[in-house]
């Protein structure tokens, strides 16, 4: 069964889906007049906009971003980058950035549409609601929305939960000799305690945890890069030479850079998968473009900042050539230890644990909301209990099958969402255009 699911996952995440993901991002970037790129500085200023208050039923746009970032800032930023570099070479980092830059328009569109198709007073929704209300014929939209929600629930248990707690347990055992069963018990209990409070408590914890862990990790990575500053120009030159050379098109090692760079970039920021739009729909404020721009900044930060410093730290430290087969977190640990010693390894382990736990919290809300869409709001309590139990089980399990299943669910989530984005691209473009003057003036709302 594991072999079958792994093979199916590999086929689903092959060239057609990657082309659809990247192609949708390129189409939306052009369709919106490159507004995602032109307005990125102004969108960053919107993060500190104090004028949108949250009510009892919702959260602030910044808190919604922290919840969305909690789900995307995970092991992909540490483990995923390392595996992309191992499989695709240094050029993979360049293609991660390229995929992220074109993914900005997709992230804007899915989050803006999630707010655009909410009804007055609603503080819940996501791509499934957009499909049901925005696509024609209505029956097709409801079928696509139901399919998206079903696979989002599956992804929340797999990649969003068990895979994350397993990475957490592995890192803590390697760095601090914490038994996996201790991590399992703690992960299950803490997860249940947080998600019982609903989106308000999840957003509160994420708002504290995400900036803390991001700043700590970025500080460590910056120290590694500074410690190898002499090797940095050659490392950057090698990245671009491999990523943009003839083999990038013709195949070979650089061809792998395109494949693994695009795939890992999408796994990291989830642009086009629709997950962040579920958190965006929970935020107060009725301006769709505001939420689109704010979440677009999250995708930029996730890949173009966090993943970039991880990749640069690995490449300029030289461990990619001397690691002797090390991969994933082990490769990143070697890079950090090259400058920071054993404290560098401990920092990476702690960051893996925190990044993983934040992903569990973010996906808990997204999965619960998707389930509520399917059941008419029933089953929330049962979902939270089962989700917390799964967090504990994931920490002590072998997860080859879970990884394969979650990859399949992620792929099947992405397809209806991408088709929906293409169909409603004109609506997203109008929302971006209408709000553009306010963004350029750094208007505080």
Short mmCIF file of C-alpha atoms in Angstrom, two decimals:
data_model
loop_
_atom_site.label_atom_id
_atom_site.label_comp_id
_atom_site.label_asym_id
_atom_site.label_seq_id
_atom_site.Cartn_x
_atom_site.Cartn_y
_atom_site.Cartn_z
CA UNK A 1 0.00 0.00 0.00
CA UNK A 2 2.81 2.40 0.87
CA UNK A 3 4.55 1.72 -2.44
CA UNK A 4 1.30 2.27 -4.34
CA UNK A 5 0.55 5.55 -2.55
CA UNK A 6 4.11 6.76 -3.00
CA UNK A 7 3.95 6.03 -6.72
CA UNK A 8 0.57 7.80 -7.01
CA UNK A 9 1.93 10.79 -5.12
CA UNK A 10 4.93 11.00 -7.46
CA UNK A 11 2.62 10.95 -10.49
CA UNK A 12 0.30 13.61 -9.09
CA UNK A 13 3.23 15.88 -8.26
CA UNK A 14 4.78 15.39 -11.68
CA UNK A 15 5.30 17.88 -14.47
CA UNK A 16 1.57 18.50 -15.28
CA UNK A 17 0.65 19.69 -11.77
CA UNK A 18 3.83 21.70 -11.36
CA UNK A 19 3.16 23.31 -14.75
CA UNK A 20 -0.42 24.10 -13.67
CA UNK A 21 0.79 25.66 -10.41
CA UNK A 22 3.53 27.73 -11.99
CA UNK A 23 1.43 28.51 -15.07
CA UNK A 24 -1.47 29.75 -12.94
CA UNK A 25 0.90 32.01 -11.03
CA UNK A 26 2.34 33.41 -14.26
CA UNK A 27 -1.12 33.94 -15.78
CA UNK A 28 -2.43 35.73 -12.67
CA UNK A 29 0.70 37.88 -12.45
CA UNK A 30 0.17 39.07 -16.02
CA UNK A 31 -3.64 39.25 -15.65
CA UNK A 32 -3.31 41.60 -12.68
CA UNK A 33 -0.82 43.82 -14.49
CA UNK A 34 2.11 42.72 -12.32
CA UNK A 35 0.40 44.46 -9.41
CA UNK A 36 1.66 41.88 -6.94
CA UNK A 37 5.22 42.92 -7.72
CA UNK A 38 4.65 46.65 -8.09
CA UNK A 39 2.69 46.95 -4.86
CA UNK A 40 4.75 44.67 -2.64
CA UNK A 41 6.38 47.55 -0.66
CA UNK A 42 3.00 49.13 0.00
CA UNK A 43 1.55 45.76 0.97
CA UNK A 44 4.30 45.39 3.58
CA UNK A 45 3.19 48.70 5.12
CA UNK A 46 -0.37 47.38 5.44
CA UNK A 47 0.79 44.82 8.00
CA UNK A 48 1.00 47.57 10.61
CA UNK A 49 -2.30 49.19 9.66
CA UNK A 50 -4.11 49.84 12.98
CA UNK A 51 -7.50 50.83 11.66
CA UNK A 52 -9.13 47.40 11.22
CA UNK A 53 -10.45 46.21 14.58
CA UNK A 54 -11.55 42.70 15.28
CA UNK A 55 -14.90 41.77 16.76
CA UNK A 56 -15.99 38.84 18.88
CA UNK A 57 -16.48 36.70 15.80
CA UNK A 58 -13.27 37.48 13.97
CA UNK A 59 -9.61 38.40 14.21
CA UNK A 60 -7.46 41.20 12.87
CA UNK A 61 -5.94 40.89 9.39
CA UNK A 62 -2.47 40.66 10.97
CA UNK A 63 -3.64 37.85 13.26
CA UNK A 64 -5.08 36.05 10.24
CA UNK A 65 -1.70 36.38 8.54
CA UNK A 66 0.06 34.94 11.62
CA UNK A 67 -2.37 32.00 11.56
CA UNK A 68 -1.71 31.42 7.87
CA UNK A 69 2.04 31.77 8.39
CA UNK A 70 1.82 29.32 11.28
CA UNK A 71 0.71 26.65 8.82
CA UNK A 72 3.22 27.50 6.09
CA UNK A 73 6.27 28.19 8.27
CA UNK A 74 7.07 24.58 8.98
CA UNK A 75 9.67 21.95 8.32
CA UNK A 76 9.64 22.93 4.64
CA UNK A 77 11.64 26.04 5.49
CA UNK A 78 14.43 23.98 7.07
CA UNK A 79 14.07 20.38 5.92
CA UNK A 80 12.43 21.14 2.56
CA UNK A 81 15.13 23.57 1.46
CA UNK A 82 17.88 21.11 2.38
CA UNK A 83 16.24 18.26 0.46
CA UNK A 84 15.71 20.53 -2.57
CA UNK A 85 19.40 21.45 -2.59
CA UNK A 86 20.46 17.83 -2.16
CA UNK A 87 18.23 16.58 -4.99
CA UNK A 88 18.41 19.55 -7.34
CA UNK A 89 21.68 21.26 -6.49
CA UNK A 90 22.25 24.94 -5.59
CA UNK A 91 20.16 26.10 -8.56
CA UNK A 92 17.03 24.74 -6.86
CA UNK A 93 17.07 27.74 -4.51
CA UNK A 94 16.76 30.13 -7.47
CA UNK A 95 13.75 28.25 -8.79
CA UNK A 96 12.17 28.29 -5.33
CA UNK A 97 12.38 32.10 -5.50
CA UNK A 98 11.01 32.22 -9.05
CA UNK A 99 8.03 30.06 -8.11
CA UNK A 100 7.41 32.22 -5.04
CA UNK A 101 7.49 35.49 -7.01
CA UNK A 102 4.88 34.18 -9.44
CA UNK A 103 2.98 32.68 -6.52
CA UNK A 104 2.38 36.12 -5.02
CA UNK A 105 -0.49 36.83 -7.42
CA UNK A 106 -2.02 33.42 -6.67
CA UNK A 107 -1.81 34.04 -2.92
CA UNK A 108 -3.39 37.47 -3.34
CA UNK A 109 -6.18 36.11 -5.51
CA UNK A 110 -7.19 33.17 -3.32
CA UNK A 111 -7.25 35.27 -0.13
CA UNK A 112 -9.01 38.25 -1.72
CA UNK A 113 -11.66 35.98 -3.23
CA UNK A 114 -12.21 34.26 0.13
CA UNK A 115 -13.23 37.62 1.62
CA UNK A 116 -15.05 38.76 -1.53
CA UNK A 117 -17.45 35.81 -1.44
CA UNK A 118 -18.24 35.91 2.28
CA UNK A 119 -21.74 37.00 3.16
CA UNK A 120 -22.21 40.05 5.43
CA UNK A 121 -21.40 39.13 9.02
CA UNK A 122 -19.62 35.89 8.14
CA UNK A 123 -16.16 35.27 9.56
CA UNK A 124 -15.53 31.88 8.03
CA UNK A 125 -14.97 30.55 4.56
CA UNK A 126 -12.26 29.73 2.08
CA UNK A 127 -11.89 28.31 -1.43
CA UNK A 128 -14.75 25.85 -0.92
CA UNK A 129 -17.16 28.74 -0.33
CA UNK A 130 -15.69 30.70 -3.26
CA UNK A 131 -16.24 27.72 -5.57
CA UNK A 132 -19.81 27.13 -4.37
CA UNK A 133 -20.84 30.78 -4.72
CA UNK A 134 -18.62 32.07 -7.50
CA UNK A 135 -18.46 29.34 -10.14
CA UNK A 136 -21.07 28.50 -12.74
CA UNK A 137 -22.88 26.22 -13.06
CA UNK A 138 -23.61 26.16 -9.33
CA UNK A 139 -23.62 22.36 -9.17
CA UNK A 140 -20.07 22.23 -10.50
CA UNK A 141 -18.99 24.82 -7.95
CA UNK A 142 -20.53 22.87 -5.08
CA UNK A 143 -18.89 19.63 -6.23
CA UNK A 144 -15.50 21.29 -6.54
CA UNK A 145 -15.92 22.99 -3.17
CA UNK A 146 -16.84 19.72 -1.50
CA UNK A 147 -13.85 17.97 -3.06
CA UNK A 148 -11.50 20.75 -1.92
CA UNK A 149 -12.86 20.63 1.64
CA UNK A 150 -12.59 16.85 1.83
CA UNK A 151 -8.96 16.82 0.76
CA UNK A 152 -8.17 19.78 3.02
CA UNK A 153 -9.35 17.71 5.99
CA UNK A 154 -7.11 14.86 4.88
CA UNK A 155 -4.12 17.18 4.43
CA UNK A 156 -4.66 18.67 7.89
CA UNK A 157 -4.12 15.27 9.50
CA UNK A 158 -1.17 14.31 7.30
CA UNK A 159 1.24 17.05 6.28
CA UNK A 160 -0.36 19.56 8.66
CA UNK A 161 -0.22 17.39 11.76
CA UNK A 162 1.40 13.96 11.99
CA UNK A 163 4.32 14.74 9.68
CA UNK A 164 5.04 17.91 11.66
CA UNK A 165 4.99 16.29 15.11
CA UNK A 166 7.17 13.48 13.80
CA UNK A 167 9.76 16.04 12.68
CA UNK A 168 9.45 17.71 16.07
CA UNK A 169 10.08 14.46 17.94
CA UNK A 170 13.03 13.53 15.73
CA UNK A 171 14.70 16.91 16.22
CA UNK A 172 14.23 17.00 19.99
CA UNK A 173 15.48 13.45 20.40
CA UNK A 174 18.59 14.13 18.31
CA UNK A 175 19.50 17.40 20.04
CA UNK A 176 18.33 16.91 23.62
CA UNK A 177 17.65 13.14 23.94
CA UNK A 178 13.95 13.77 24.59
CA UNK A 179 12.12 10.42 24.23
CA UNK A 180 9.55 10.50 21.40
CA UNK A 181 6.77 9.41 23.76
CA UNK A 182 7.35 12.54 25.87
CA UNK A 183 7.08 14.73 22.76
CA UNK A 184 3.97 12.78 21.73
CA UNK A 185 2.22 13.37 25.05
CA UNK A 186 3.18 17.05 25.19
CA UNK A 187 2.22 17.69 21.57
CA UNK A 188 -1.19 16.08 21.97
CA UNK A 189 -2.07 17.86 25.23
CA UNK A 190 -0.81 21.30 24.22
CA UNK A 191 -2.45 21.07 20.81
CA UNK A 192 -5.82 20.22 22.36
CA UNK A 193 -5.49 23.02 24.91
CA UNK A 194 -4.84 25.59 22.19
CA UNK A 195 -7.31 24.52 19.51
CA UNK A 196 -10.17 24.20 22.03
CA UNK A 197 -10.12 27.99 22.16
CA UNK A 198 -10.93 28.24 18.46
CA UNK A 199 -9.51 30.73 16.00
CA UNK A 200 -9.04 33.45 18.63
CA UNK A 201 -6.69 31.38 20.77
CA UNK A 202 -4.91 29.86 17.75
CA UNK A 203 -4.31 33.35 16.34
CA UNK A 204 -3.10 34.59 19.72
CA UNK A 205 -0.57 31.80 20.14
CA UNK A 206 0.52 32.09 16.50
CA UNK A 207 0.91 35.86 16.85
CA UNK A 208 3.39 35.28 19.68
CA UNK A 209 5.12 32.18 18.35
CA UNK A 210 5.61 33.03 14.66
CA UNK A 211 7.60 36.28 15.07
CA UNK A 212 9.65 34.82 17.92
CA UNK A 213 10.73 31.69 16.09
CA UNK A 214 11.25 33.50 12.78
CA UNK A 215 13.52 36.15 14.28
CA UNK A 216 15.52 33.56 16.22
CA UNK A 217 16.04 31.38 13.18
CA UNK A 218 16.87 34.28 10.86
CA UNK A 219 19.42 35.57 13.36
CA UNK A 220 21.17 32.20 13.47
CA UNK A 221 21.15 31.83 9.69
CA UNK A 222 22.49 35.36 9.25
CA UNK A 223 25.36 34.52 11.61
CA UNK A 224 26.23 31.46 9.51
CA UNK A 225 26.19 33.48 6.28
CA UNK A 226 28.33 36.19 7.87
CA UNK A 227 30.80 33.57 9.08
CA UNK A 228 31.26 32.36 5.49
CA UNK A 229 30.97 35.74 3.75
CA UNK A 230 34.02 35.12 1.60
CA UNK A 231 32.32 32.09 0.03
CA UNK A 232 29.02 33.88 -0.54
CA UNK A 233 29.68 35.45 -3.99
CA UNK A 234 30.89 32.14 -5.44
CA UNK A 235 27.91 30.29 -3.95
CA UNK A 236 25.42 32.79 -5.42
CA UNK A 237 27.15 32.63 -8.79
CA UNK A 238 26.95 28.83 -8.79
CA UNK A 239 23.23 28.97 -7.99
CA UNK A 240 22.39 31.20 -10.94
CA UNK A 241 24.76 29.43 -13.31
CA UNK A 242 23.13 26.09 -12.59
CA UNK A 243 19.57 27.40 -12.47
CA UNK A 244 19.64 29.44 -15.68
CA UNK A 245 22.13 27.50 -17.79
CA UNK A 246 21.22 25.39 -20.84
CA UNK A 247 20.73 22.25 -18.76
CA UNK A 248 17.93 23.95 -16.85
CA UNK A 249 15.85 23.48 -19.98
CA UNK A 250 17.48 20.42 -21.48
CA UNK A 251 17.55 18.34 -18.30
CA UNK A 252 20.38 16.87 -16.27
CA UNK A 253 21.37 18.27 -12.90
CA UNK A 254 20.01 21.73 -13.58
CA UNK A 255 16.78 20.19 -14.86
CA UNK A 256 16.41 18.69 -11.40
CA UNK A 257 16.92 22.22 -10.03
CA UNK A 258 13.75 23.34 -11.81
CA UNK A 259 11.72 20.35 -10.69
CA UNK A 260 12.73 20.30 -7.04
CA UNK A 261 12.97 24.06 -6.71
CA UNK A 262 9.43 24.67 -7.94
CA UNK A 263 8.01 21.72 -5.97
CA UNK A 264 9.65 22.69 -2.69
CA UNK A 265 8.83 26.36 -3.16
CA UNK A 266 5.15 25.53 -3.51
CA UNK A 267 5.27 23.17 -0.53
CA UNK A 268 6.85 25.95 1.51
CA UNK A 269 4.52 28.88 0.84
CA UNK A 270 1.43 26.91 -0.31
CA UNK A 271 0.59 29.57 -2.90
CA UNK A 272 -2.20 28.19 -5.06
CA UNK A 273 -3.19 25.44 -2.64
CA UNK A 274 -5.90 27.54 -0.97
CA UNK A 275 -4.98 26.85 2.66
CA UNK A 276 -4.14 30.45 3.60
CA UNK A 277 -7.48 31.63 2.21
CA UNK A 278 -9.29 29.75 5.00
CA UNK A 279 -7.48 31.82 7.64
CA UNK A 280 -7.96 35.02 5.62
CA UNK A 281 -11.73 34.45 5.59
CA UNK A 282 -11.75 34.53 9.41
CA UNK A 283 -10.40 38.09 9.57
CA UNK A 284 -12.46 41.23 10.12
CA UNK A 285 -12.61 43.97 7.52
CA UNK A 286 -14.62 43.80 4.33
CA UNK A 287 -11.96 44.90 1.84
CA UNK A 288 -10.93 41.80 -0.12
CA UNK A 289 -7.77 43.38 -1.53
CA UNK A 290 -6.51 44.32 1.93
CA UNK A 291 -6.50 40.68 2.98
CA UNK A 292 -5.07 39.62 -0.35
CA UNK A 293 -2.13 41.99 -0.08
CA UNK A 294 -1.39 41.14 3.55
CA UNK A 295 -1.32 37.40 2.88
CA UNK A 296 0.73 37.97 -0.24
CA UNK A 297 3.43 39.44 2.00
CA UNK A 298 3.32 36.23 4.02
CA UNK A 299 4.17 34.15 0.95
CA UNK A 300 7.06 36.50 0.15
CA UNK A 301 8.42 36.26 3.69
CA UNK A 302 8.07 32.49 3.83
CA UNK A 303 10.09 31.69 0.71
CA UNK A 304 12.00 34.77 -0.38
CA UNK A 305 13.26 35.46 3.15
CA UNK A 306 13.23 32.36 5.37
CA UNK A 307 13.95 29.76 2.69
CA UNK A 308 16.55 32.03 1.09
CA UNK A 309 18.63 32.39 4.25
CA UNK A 310 18.43 28.64 4.82
CA UNK A 311 19.67 27.93 1.31
CA UNK A 312 22.43 30.54 1.47
CA UNK A 313 23.63 29.23 4.83
CA UNK A 314 23.88 25.69 3.43
CA UNK A 315 25.53 26.68 0.15
CA UNK A 316 28.12 29.14 1.43
CA UNK A 317 29.09 26.87 4.34
CA UNK A 318 30.21 24.17 1.89
CA UNK A 319 28.39 21.34 3.65
CA UNK A 320 26.45 20.50 0.49
CA UNK A 321 29.67 19.06 -0.98
CA UNK A 322 31.21 17.64 2.22
CA UNK A 323 28.22 16.34 4.18
CA UNK A 324 28.69 12.76 3.02
CA UNK A 325 25.06 12.01 2.25
CA UNK A 326 23.46 14.08 5.03
CA UNK A 327 20.04 15.40 4.06
CA UNK A 328 17.12 17.32 5.52
CA UNK A 329 17.51 18.81 8.98
CA UNK A 330 20.89 17.06 9.40
CA UNK A 331 22.31 19.11 6.51
CA UNK A 332 21.00 22.37 7.95
CA UNK A 333 22.39 21.44 11.36
CA UNK A 334 25.84 20.88 9.84
CA UNK A 335 25.70 24.32 8.22
CA UNK A 336 24.77 26.04 11.49
CA UNK A 337 27.36 24.08 13.46
CA UNK A 338 30.08 25.21 11.06
CA UNK A 339 29.89 28.67 12.68
CA UNK A 340 27.87 28.35 15.88
CA UNK A 341 29.17 24.97 17.07
CA UNK A 342 26.89 22.68 19.02
CA UNK A 343 24.64 25.63 19.86
CA UNK A 344 23.88 25.93 16.17
CA UNK A 345 22.59 22.37 16.07
CA UNK A 346 20.48 23.01 19.16
CA UNK A 347 19.05 26.17 17.59
CA UNK A 348 18.02 24.29 14.45
CA UNK A 349 16.40 21.55 16.53
CA UNK A 350 14.41 24.06 18.58
CA UNK A 351 13.35 25.92 15.44
CA UNK A 352 12.24 22.68 13.77
CA UNK A 353 10.14 21.93 16.86
CA UNK A 354 8.58 25.40 16.97
CA UNK A 355 8.02 25.62 13.23
CA UNK A 356 6.41 22.19 13.31
CA UNK A 357 4.11 23.04 16.21
CA UNK A 358 3.03 26.30 14.60
CA UNK A 359 2.09 24.34 11.47
CA UNK A 360 -0.03 22.00 13.57
CA UNK A 361 -1.95 24.95 15.03
CA UNK A 362 -2.50 26.66 11.68
CA UNK A 363 -3.68 23.48 9.99
CA UNK A 364 -5.97 22.64 12.91
CA UNK A 365 -8.14 25.65 12.14
CA UNK A 366 -8.03 25.09 8.40
CA UNK A 367 -8.99 21.43 8.71
CA UNK A 368 -11.75 22.16 11.21
CA UNK A 369 -13.24 24.84 8.97
CA UNK A 370 -13.16 22.52 5.96
CA UNK A 371 -14.89 19.79 7.99
CA UNK A 372 -17.53 22.25 9.21
CA UNK A 373 -18.27 23.13 5.58
CA UNK A 374 -18.88 19.46 4.79
CA UNK A 375 -20.99 18.74 7.89
CA UNK A 376 -22.90 21.99 8.28
CA UNK A 377 -20.92 22.97 11.37
CA UNK A 378 -21.19 19.67 13.20
CA UNK A 379 -18.30 17.60 14.53
CA UNK A 380 -15.95 20.39 15.62
CA UNK A 381 -15.35 18.97 19.09
CA UNK A 382 -14.76 15.46 17.78
CA UNK A 383 -12.36 16.83 15.16
CA UNK A 384 -10.33 18.67 17.80
CA UNK A 385 -9.98 15.59 19.98
CA UNK A 386 -9.02 13.31 17.08
CA UNK A 387 -6.64 15.95 15.73
CA UNK A 388 -4.88 16.20 19.10
CA UNK A 389 -4.62 12.40 19.33
CA UNK A 390 -3.18 12.29 15.82
CA UNK A 391 -0.55 14.86 16.86
CA UNK A 392 0.60 12.47 19.58
CA UNK A 393 0.52 9.42 17.32
CA UNK A 394 2.52 11.20 14.65
CA UNK A 395 5.40 11.81 17.04
CA UNK A 396 5.97 8.08 17.58
CA UNK A 397 5.01 6.66 14.17
CA UNK A 398 6.73 5.74 10.93
CA UNK A 399 5.16 8.11 8.48
CA UNK A 400 5.95 6.90 4.96
CA UNK A 401 2.27 6.15 4.31
CA UNK A 402 1.12 9.35 5.99
CA UNK A 403 3.51 11.42 3.89
CA UNK A 404 2.26 9.78 0.70
CA UNK A 405 -1.40 10.27 1.65
CA UNK A 406 -0.88 13.89 2.62
CA UNK A 407 0.99 14.60 -0.62
CA UNK A 408 -1.96 13.14 -2.52
CA UNK A 409 -4.42 15.27 -0.54
CA UNK A 410 -2.31 18.39 -1.15
CA UNK A 411 -2.28 17.75 -4.89
CA UNK A 412 -6.02 17.12 -5.01
CA UNK A 413 -6.62 20.31 -2.99
CA UNK A 414 -4.57 22.34 -5.41
CA UNK A 415 -6.29 21.30 -8.64
CA UNK A 416 -9.82 22.64 -7.94
CA UNK A 417 -8.40 25.74 -6.28
CA UNK A 418 -6.19 26.56 -9.26
CA UNK A 419 -9.04 26.03 -11.71
CA UNK A 420 -11.20 28.32 -9.57
CA UNK A 421 -8.49 31.01 -9.55
CA UNK A 422 -8.26 30.88 -13.34
CA UNK A 423 -12.03 31.09 -13.72
CA UNK A 424 -12.35 34.06 -11.33
CA UNK A 425 -9.16 35.84 -12.36
CA UNK A 426 -11.08 38.86 -13.65
CA UNK A 427 -12.74 39.36 -10.25
CA UNK A 428 -9.38 39.16 -8.47
CA UNK A 429 -7.85 41.63 -10.94
CA UNK A 430 -10.67 44.14 -10.34
CA UNK A 431 -10.21 43.90 -6.57
CA UNK A 432 -6.46 44.53 -6.90
CA UNK A 433 -6.95 47.45 -9.28
CA UNK A 434 -9.58 49.16 -7.11
CA UNK A 435 -7.37 49.07 -4.02
CA UNK A 436 -4.07 49.92 -5.72
CA UNK A 437 -4.14 53.70 -5.07
CA UNK A 438 -4.47 53.10 -1.33
CA UNK A 439 -1.57 50.66 -1.36
CA UNK A 440 0.72 53.02 -3.24
CA UNK A 441 0.01 55.80 -0.71
CA UNK A 442 0.66 53.37 2.21
CA UNK A 443 -2.84 54.25 3.37
CA UNK A 444 -3.68 53.07 6.89
CA UNK A 445 -7.13 51.56 7.10
#
